[in-house]
Tab-separated table of C-alpha atoms in Angstrom:
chain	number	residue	atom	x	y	z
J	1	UNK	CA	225.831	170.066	88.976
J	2	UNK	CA	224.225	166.488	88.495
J	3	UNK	CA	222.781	165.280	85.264
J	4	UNK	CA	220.644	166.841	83.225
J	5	UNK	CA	216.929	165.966	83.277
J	6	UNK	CA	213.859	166.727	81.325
J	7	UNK	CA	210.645	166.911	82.839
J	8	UNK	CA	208.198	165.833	80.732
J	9	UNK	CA	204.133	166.198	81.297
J	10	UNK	CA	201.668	164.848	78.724
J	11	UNK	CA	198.708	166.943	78.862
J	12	UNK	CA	195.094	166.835	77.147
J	13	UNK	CA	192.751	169.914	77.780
J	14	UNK	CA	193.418	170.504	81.053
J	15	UNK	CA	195.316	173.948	80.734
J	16	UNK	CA	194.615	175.171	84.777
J	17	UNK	CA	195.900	172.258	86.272
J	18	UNK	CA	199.086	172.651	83.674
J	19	UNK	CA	200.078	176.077	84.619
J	20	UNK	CA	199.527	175.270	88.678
J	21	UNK	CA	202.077	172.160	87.579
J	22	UNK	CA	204.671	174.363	85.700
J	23	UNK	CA	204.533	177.160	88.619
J	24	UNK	CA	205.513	174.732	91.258
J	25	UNK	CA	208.549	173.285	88.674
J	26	UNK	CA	209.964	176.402	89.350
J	27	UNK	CA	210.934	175.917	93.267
J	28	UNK	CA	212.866	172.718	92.603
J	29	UNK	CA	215.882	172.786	94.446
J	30	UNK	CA	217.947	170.239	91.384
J	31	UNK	CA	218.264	173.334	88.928
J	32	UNK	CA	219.586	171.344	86.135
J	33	UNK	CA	216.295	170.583	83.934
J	34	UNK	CA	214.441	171.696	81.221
J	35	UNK	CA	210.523	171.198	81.207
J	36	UNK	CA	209.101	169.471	77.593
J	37	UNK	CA	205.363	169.450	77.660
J	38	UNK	CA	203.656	166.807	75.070
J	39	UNK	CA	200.133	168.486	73.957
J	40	UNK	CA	197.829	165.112	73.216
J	41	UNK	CA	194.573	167.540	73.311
J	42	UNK	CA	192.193	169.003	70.707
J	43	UNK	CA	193.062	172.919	70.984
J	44	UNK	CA	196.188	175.414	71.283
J	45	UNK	CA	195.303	175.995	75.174
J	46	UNK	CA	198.524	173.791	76.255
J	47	UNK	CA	200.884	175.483	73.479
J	48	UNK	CA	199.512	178.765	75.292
J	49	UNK	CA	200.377	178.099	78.567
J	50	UNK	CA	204.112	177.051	77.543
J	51	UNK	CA	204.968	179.916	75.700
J	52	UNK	CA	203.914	182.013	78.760
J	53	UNK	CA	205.972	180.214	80.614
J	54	UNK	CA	208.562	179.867	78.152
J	55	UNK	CA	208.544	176.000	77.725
J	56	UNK	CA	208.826	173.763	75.096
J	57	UNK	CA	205.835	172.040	73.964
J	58	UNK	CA	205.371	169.410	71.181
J	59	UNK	CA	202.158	167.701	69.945
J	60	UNK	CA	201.038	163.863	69.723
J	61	UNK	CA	198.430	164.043	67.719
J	62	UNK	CA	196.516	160.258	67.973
J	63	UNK	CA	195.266	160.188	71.620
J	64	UNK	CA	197.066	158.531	74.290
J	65	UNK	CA	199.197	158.433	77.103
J	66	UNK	CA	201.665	156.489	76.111
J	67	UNK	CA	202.329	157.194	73.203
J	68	UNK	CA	202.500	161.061	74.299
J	69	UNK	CA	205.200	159.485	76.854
J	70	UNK	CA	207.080	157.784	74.304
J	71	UNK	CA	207.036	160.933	71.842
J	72	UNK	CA	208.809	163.021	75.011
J	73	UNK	CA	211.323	160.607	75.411
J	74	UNK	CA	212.272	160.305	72.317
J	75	UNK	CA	212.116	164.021	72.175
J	76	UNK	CA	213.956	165.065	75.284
J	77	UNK	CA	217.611	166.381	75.830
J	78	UNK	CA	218.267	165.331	79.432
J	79	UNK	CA	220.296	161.956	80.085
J	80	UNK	CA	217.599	161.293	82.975
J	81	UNK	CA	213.644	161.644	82.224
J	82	UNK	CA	211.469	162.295	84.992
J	83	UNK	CA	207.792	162.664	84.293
J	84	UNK	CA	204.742	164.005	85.587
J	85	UNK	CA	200.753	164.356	85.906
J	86	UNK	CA	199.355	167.565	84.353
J	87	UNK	CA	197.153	167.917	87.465
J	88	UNK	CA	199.840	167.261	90.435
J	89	UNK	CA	202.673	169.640	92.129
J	90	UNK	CA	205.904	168.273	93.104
J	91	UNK	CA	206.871	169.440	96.364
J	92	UNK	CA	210.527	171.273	95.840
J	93	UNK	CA	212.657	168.355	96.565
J	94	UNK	CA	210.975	166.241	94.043
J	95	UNK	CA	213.656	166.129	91.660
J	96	UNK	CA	216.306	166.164	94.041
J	97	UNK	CA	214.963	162.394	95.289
J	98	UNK	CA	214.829	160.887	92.128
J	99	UNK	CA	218.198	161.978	90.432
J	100	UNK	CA	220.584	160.916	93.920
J	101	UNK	CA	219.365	157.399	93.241
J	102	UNK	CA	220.842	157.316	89.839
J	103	UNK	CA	224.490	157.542	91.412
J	104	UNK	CA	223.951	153.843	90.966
J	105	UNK	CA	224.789	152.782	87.216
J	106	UNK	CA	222.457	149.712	87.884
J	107	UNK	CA	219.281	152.103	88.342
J	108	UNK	CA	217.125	152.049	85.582
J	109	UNK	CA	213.893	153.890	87.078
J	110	UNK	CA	213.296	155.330	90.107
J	111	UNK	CA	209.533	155.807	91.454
J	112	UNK	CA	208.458	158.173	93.674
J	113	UNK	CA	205.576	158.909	96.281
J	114	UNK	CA	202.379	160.162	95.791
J	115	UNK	CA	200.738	162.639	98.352
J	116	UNK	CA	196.897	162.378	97.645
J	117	UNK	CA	195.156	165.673	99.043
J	118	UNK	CA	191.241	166.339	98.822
J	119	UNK	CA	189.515	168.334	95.859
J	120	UNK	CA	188.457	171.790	96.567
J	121	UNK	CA	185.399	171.645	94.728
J	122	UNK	CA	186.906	171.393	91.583
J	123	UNK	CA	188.173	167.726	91.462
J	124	UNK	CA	191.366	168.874	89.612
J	125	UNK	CA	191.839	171.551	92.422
J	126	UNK	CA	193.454	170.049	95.352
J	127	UNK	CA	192.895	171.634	98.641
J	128	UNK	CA	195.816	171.642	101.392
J	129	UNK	CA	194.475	168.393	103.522
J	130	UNK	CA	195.171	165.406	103.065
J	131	UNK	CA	192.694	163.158	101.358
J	132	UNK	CA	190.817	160.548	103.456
J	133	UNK	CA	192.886	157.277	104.208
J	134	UNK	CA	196.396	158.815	103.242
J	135	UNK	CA	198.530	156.066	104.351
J	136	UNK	CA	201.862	156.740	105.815
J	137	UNK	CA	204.638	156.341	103.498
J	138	UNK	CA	206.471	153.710	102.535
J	139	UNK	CA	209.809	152.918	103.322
J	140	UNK	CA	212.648	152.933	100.408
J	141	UNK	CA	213.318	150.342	98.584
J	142	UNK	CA	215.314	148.441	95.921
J	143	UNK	CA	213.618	146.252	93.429
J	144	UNK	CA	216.024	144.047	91.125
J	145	UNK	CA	215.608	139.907	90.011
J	146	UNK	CA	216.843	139.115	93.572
J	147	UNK	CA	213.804	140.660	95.181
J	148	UNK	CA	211.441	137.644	95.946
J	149	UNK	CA	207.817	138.644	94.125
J	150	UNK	CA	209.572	141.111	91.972
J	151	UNK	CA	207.514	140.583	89.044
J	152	UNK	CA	203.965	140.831	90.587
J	153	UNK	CA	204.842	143.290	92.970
J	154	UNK	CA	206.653	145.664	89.628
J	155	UNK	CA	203.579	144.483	87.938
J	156	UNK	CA	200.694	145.529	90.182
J	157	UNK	CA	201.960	148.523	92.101
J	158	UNK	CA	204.508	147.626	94.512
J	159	UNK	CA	207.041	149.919	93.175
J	160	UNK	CA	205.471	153.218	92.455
J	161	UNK	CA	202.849	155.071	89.834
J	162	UNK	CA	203.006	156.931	86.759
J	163	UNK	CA	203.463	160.425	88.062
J	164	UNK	CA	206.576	160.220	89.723
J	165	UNK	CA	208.654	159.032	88.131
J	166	UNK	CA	212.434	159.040	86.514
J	167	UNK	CA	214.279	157.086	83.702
J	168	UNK	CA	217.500	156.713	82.065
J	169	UNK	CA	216.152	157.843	78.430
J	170	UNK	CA	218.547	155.779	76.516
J	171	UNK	CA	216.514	152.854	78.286
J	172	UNK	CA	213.432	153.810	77.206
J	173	UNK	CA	214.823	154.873	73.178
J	174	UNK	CA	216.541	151.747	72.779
J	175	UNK	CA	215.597	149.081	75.080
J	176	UNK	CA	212.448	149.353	76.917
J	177	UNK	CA	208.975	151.821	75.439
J	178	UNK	CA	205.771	152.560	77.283
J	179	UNK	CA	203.248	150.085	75.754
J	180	UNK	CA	201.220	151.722	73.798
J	181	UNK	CA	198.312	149.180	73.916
J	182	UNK	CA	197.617	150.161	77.467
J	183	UNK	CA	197.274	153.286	79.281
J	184	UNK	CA	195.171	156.359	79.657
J	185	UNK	CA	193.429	157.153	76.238
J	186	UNK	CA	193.076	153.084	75.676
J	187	UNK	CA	190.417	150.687	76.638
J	188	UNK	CA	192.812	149.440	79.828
J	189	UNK	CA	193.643	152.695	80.950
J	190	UNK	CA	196.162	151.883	83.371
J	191	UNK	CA	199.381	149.844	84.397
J	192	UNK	CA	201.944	150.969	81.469
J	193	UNK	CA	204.552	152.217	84.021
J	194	UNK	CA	204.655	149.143	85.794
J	195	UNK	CA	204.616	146.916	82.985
J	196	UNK	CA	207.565	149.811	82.157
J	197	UNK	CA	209.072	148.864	85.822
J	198	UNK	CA	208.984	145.175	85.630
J	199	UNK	CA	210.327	145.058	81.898
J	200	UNK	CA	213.584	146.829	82.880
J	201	UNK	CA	214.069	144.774	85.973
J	202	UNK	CA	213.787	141.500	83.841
J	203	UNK	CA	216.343	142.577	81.574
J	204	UNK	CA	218.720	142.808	85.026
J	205	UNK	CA	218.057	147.190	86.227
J	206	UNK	CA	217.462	148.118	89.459
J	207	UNK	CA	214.533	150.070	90.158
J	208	UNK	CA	213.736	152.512	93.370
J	209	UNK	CA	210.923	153.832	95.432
J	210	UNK	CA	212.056	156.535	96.584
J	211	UNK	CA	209.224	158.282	99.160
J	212	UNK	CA	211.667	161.787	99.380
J	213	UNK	CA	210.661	162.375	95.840
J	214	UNK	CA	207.009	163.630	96.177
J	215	UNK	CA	203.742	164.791	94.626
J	216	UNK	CA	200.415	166.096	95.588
J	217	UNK	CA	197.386	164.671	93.630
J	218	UNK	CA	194.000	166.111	94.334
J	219	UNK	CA	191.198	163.030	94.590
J	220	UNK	CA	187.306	163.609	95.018
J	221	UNK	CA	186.190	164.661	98.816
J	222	UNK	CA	182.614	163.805	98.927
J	223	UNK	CA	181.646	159.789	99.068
J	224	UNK	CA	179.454	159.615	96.456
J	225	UNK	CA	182.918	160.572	94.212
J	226	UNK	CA	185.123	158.322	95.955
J	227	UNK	CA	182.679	155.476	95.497
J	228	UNK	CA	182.053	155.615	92.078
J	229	UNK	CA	186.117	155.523	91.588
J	230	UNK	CA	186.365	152.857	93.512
J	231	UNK	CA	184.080	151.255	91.162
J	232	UNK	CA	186.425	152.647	88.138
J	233	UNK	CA	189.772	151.326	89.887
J	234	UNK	CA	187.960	147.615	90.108
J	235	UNK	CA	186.834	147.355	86.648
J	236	UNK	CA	190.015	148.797	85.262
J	237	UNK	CA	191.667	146.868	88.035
J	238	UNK	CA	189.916	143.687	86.578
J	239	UNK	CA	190.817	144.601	83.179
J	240	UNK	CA	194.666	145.074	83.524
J	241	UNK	CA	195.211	141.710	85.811
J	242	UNK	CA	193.755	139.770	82.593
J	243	UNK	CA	196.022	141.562	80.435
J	244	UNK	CA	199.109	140.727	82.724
J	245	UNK	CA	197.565	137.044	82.755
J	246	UNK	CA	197.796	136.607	79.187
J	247	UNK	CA	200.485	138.234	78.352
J	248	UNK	CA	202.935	136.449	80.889
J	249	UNK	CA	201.844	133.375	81.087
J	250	UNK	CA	205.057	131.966	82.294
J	251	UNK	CA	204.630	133.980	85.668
J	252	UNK	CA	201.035	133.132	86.369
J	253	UNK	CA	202.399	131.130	89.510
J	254	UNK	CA	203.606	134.595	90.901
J	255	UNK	CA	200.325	136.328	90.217
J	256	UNK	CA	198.862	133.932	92.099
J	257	UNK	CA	200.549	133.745	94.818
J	258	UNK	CA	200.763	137.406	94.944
J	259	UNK	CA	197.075	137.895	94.647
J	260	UNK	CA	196.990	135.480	97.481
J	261	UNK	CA	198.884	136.851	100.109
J	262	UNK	CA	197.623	140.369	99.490
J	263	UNK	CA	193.977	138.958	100.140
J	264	UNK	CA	195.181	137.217	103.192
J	265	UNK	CA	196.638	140.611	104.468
J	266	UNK	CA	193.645	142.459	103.906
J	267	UNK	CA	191.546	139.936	105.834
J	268	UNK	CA	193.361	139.969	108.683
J	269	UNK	CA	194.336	143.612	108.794
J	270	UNK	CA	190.951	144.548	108.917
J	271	UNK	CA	191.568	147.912	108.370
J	272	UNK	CA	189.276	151.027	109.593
J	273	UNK	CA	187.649	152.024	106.793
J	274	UNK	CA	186.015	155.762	106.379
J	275	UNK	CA	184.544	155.047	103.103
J	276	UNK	CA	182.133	152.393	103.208
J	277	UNK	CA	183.445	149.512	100.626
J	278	UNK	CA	181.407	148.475	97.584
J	279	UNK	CA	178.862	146.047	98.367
J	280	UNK	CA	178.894	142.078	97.029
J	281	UNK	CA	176.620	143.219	94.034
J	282	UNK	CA	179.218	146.459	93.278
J	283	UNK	CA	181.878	144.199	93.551
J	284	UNK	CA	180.627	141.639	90.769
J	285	UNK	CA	179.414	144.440	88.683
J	286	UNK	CA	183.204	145.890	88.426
J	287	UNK	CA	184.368	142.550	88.119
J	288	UNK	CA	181.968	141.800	84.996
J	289	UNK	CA	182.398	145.399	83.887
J	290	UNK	CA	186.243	144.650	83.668
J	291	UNK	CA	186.326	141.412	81.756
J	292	UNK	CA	184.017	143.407	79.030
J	293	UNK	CA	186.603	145.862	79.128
J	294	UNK	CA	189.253	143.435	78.483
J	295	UNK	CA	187.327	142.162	75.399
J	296	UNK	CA	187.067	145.641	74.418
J	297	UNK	CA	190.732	146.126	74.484
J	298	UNK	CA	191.512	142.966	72.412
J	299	UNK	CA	189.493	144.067	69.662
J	300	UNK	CA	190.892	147.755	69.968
J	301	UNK	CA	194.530	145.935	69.766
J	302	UNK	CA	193.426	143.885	66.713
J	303	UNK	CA	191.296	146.986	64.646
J	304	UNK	CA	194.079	149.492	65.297
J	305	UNK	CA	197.829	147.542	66.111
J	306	UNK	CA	199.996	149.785	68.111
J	307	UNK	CA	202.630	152.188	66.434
J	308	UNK	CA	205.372	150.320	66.097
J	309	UNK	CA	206.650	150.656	69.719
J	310	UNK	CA	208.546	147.647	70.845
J	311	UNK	CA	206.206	145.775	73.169
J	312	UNK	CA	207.809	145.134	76.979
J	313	UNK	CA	209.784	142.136	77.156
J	314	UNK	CA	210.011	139.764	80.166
J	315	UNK	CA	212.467	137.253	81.208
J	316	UNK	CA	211.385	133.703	82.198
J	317	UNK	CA	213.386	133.000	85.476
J	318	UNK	CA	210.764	129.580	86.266
């Protein structure tokens, strides 16, 4: 039968997108799972839509993400926890990908791949084509302490995102949390699943992308929409890569050279682009934009210190 999993989606006033999400839980192929949504909104709309379709659904009260990720994991009954967004549909072999990679004891996490499809109108209403510059997927892939890079590419994306995604709970009750200084809901809004990632690598897990094990997630059609989040992306962008600067100081040198080689790429890919890229003066208004946000987030860290949720650990291996 496999191991049991919980599915866990953190929600906040979205209760459409949540019952297209729960619908589409129920054509999973891996049958052995329970569904825990974590309620971190205002009203009873998300506690309506469970008991309709007869899930459980607890409440985080203080606003965000991560600590409504935290609250499900330490609520959950499954061995493996698999989470995600309120707004995306896993496609029925979703599951399926992400618990065959835990035949592995070493596996910590396992990331999956996410299938970006335009809005219909409604930007949380995802039409059935794919969204503009869908790239083709990547291949699979093991990420461990032997993987040269493996902290700036667990730090800054390389692995996977936030909603796709599967854990061994014990890791995340006993050794490693979601860090709940960061993350949607916070002044850096971003980047708590890989700091997640890279933490459990350090302390010597393996962690997968696993492309089988995929989403859709609607993003904005019309330019005007996706040019304003690029904007969004660059500041928070901005924002996080200061964070991971001064919290790891010891791995600067791969930042760096990470940083580097990713520019190089992009300069001599010179890519097709069908959205024209922000212009020079965009560019240093994100990059302004997300050193105030940084700021921001120091002083939110110091006025209101996080929960009491252990903060991700890294090993030094320079």
């Amino acid at each position: 039968m496999g191991p049991r999993v919980t599915v866990i989606i953190c929600t906040r006033d979205r209760p459409q997108p949540l019952e297209q999400c729960l619908g589409a839980l129920r054509a999973q192929r891996y049958r052995n799972f329970d569904v825990l949504v974590v309620d971190n909104g205002a009203g009873d709309s998300a506690a309506e839509v469970c008991r309709s379709h007869g899930v459980a659904c607890i409440r985080e009260a203080i606003p965000g993400l991560t600590r409504a990720r935290n609250l499900g994991a330490r609520a959950a009954r499954g061995e493996l926890v698999a989470y995600i967004d309120d707004d995306a549909i896993a496609e029925p072999q979703w599951l399926e990908a992400l618990v065959t990679e835990f035949q592995d004891p070493r596996v910590g996490a396992v990331a999956g791949r996410t299938r970006y499809m335009k809005a219909a109108g409604d930007p949380l209403v995802m039409s059935d084509q794919d969204a503009r510059g869908e790239v083709e997927p990547r291949p699979r892939r093991r990420f461990d302490r032997d993987v040269d890079g493996w902290f700036a590419l667990a730090c800054f994306g390389g692995i996977g995102d936030g909603n796709t995604m599967m854990f061994r709970r014990e890791l995340l009750t006993s050794v490693v949390r979601f860090d709940e200084r960061i993350g949607r809901g916070r002044a850096i809004d971003s980047g708590d699943e890989h700091i997640a990632f890279m933490s459990l690598i350090s302390d010597g897990f393996h962690v997968v992308h696993a492309p089988a094990a995929v989403v859709r997630h609607p993003v904005p059609s019309a330019i005007d929409g996706r040019q304003a989040k690029r904007f969004r992306d660059l500041r928070g962008s901005i924002a996080y890569f200061l964070f991971v600067w001064s919290q790891f100081p010891n791995h600067r040198v791969d930042v760096v050279r990470f940083l580097a080689s990713r520019l190089t790429r992009r300069v001599r890919s010179k890519p097709e682009r069908r959205v024209a890229p922000l212009t020079v003066s965009q560019t240093l208004s994100a990059v302004s934009a997300g050193r105030r946000l940084y700021a921001d987030a120091v002083r939110e860290w110091a006025a209101a210190p996080s929960s009491g949720a252990p903060m991700a650990r890294v090993v030094t291996l320079r």
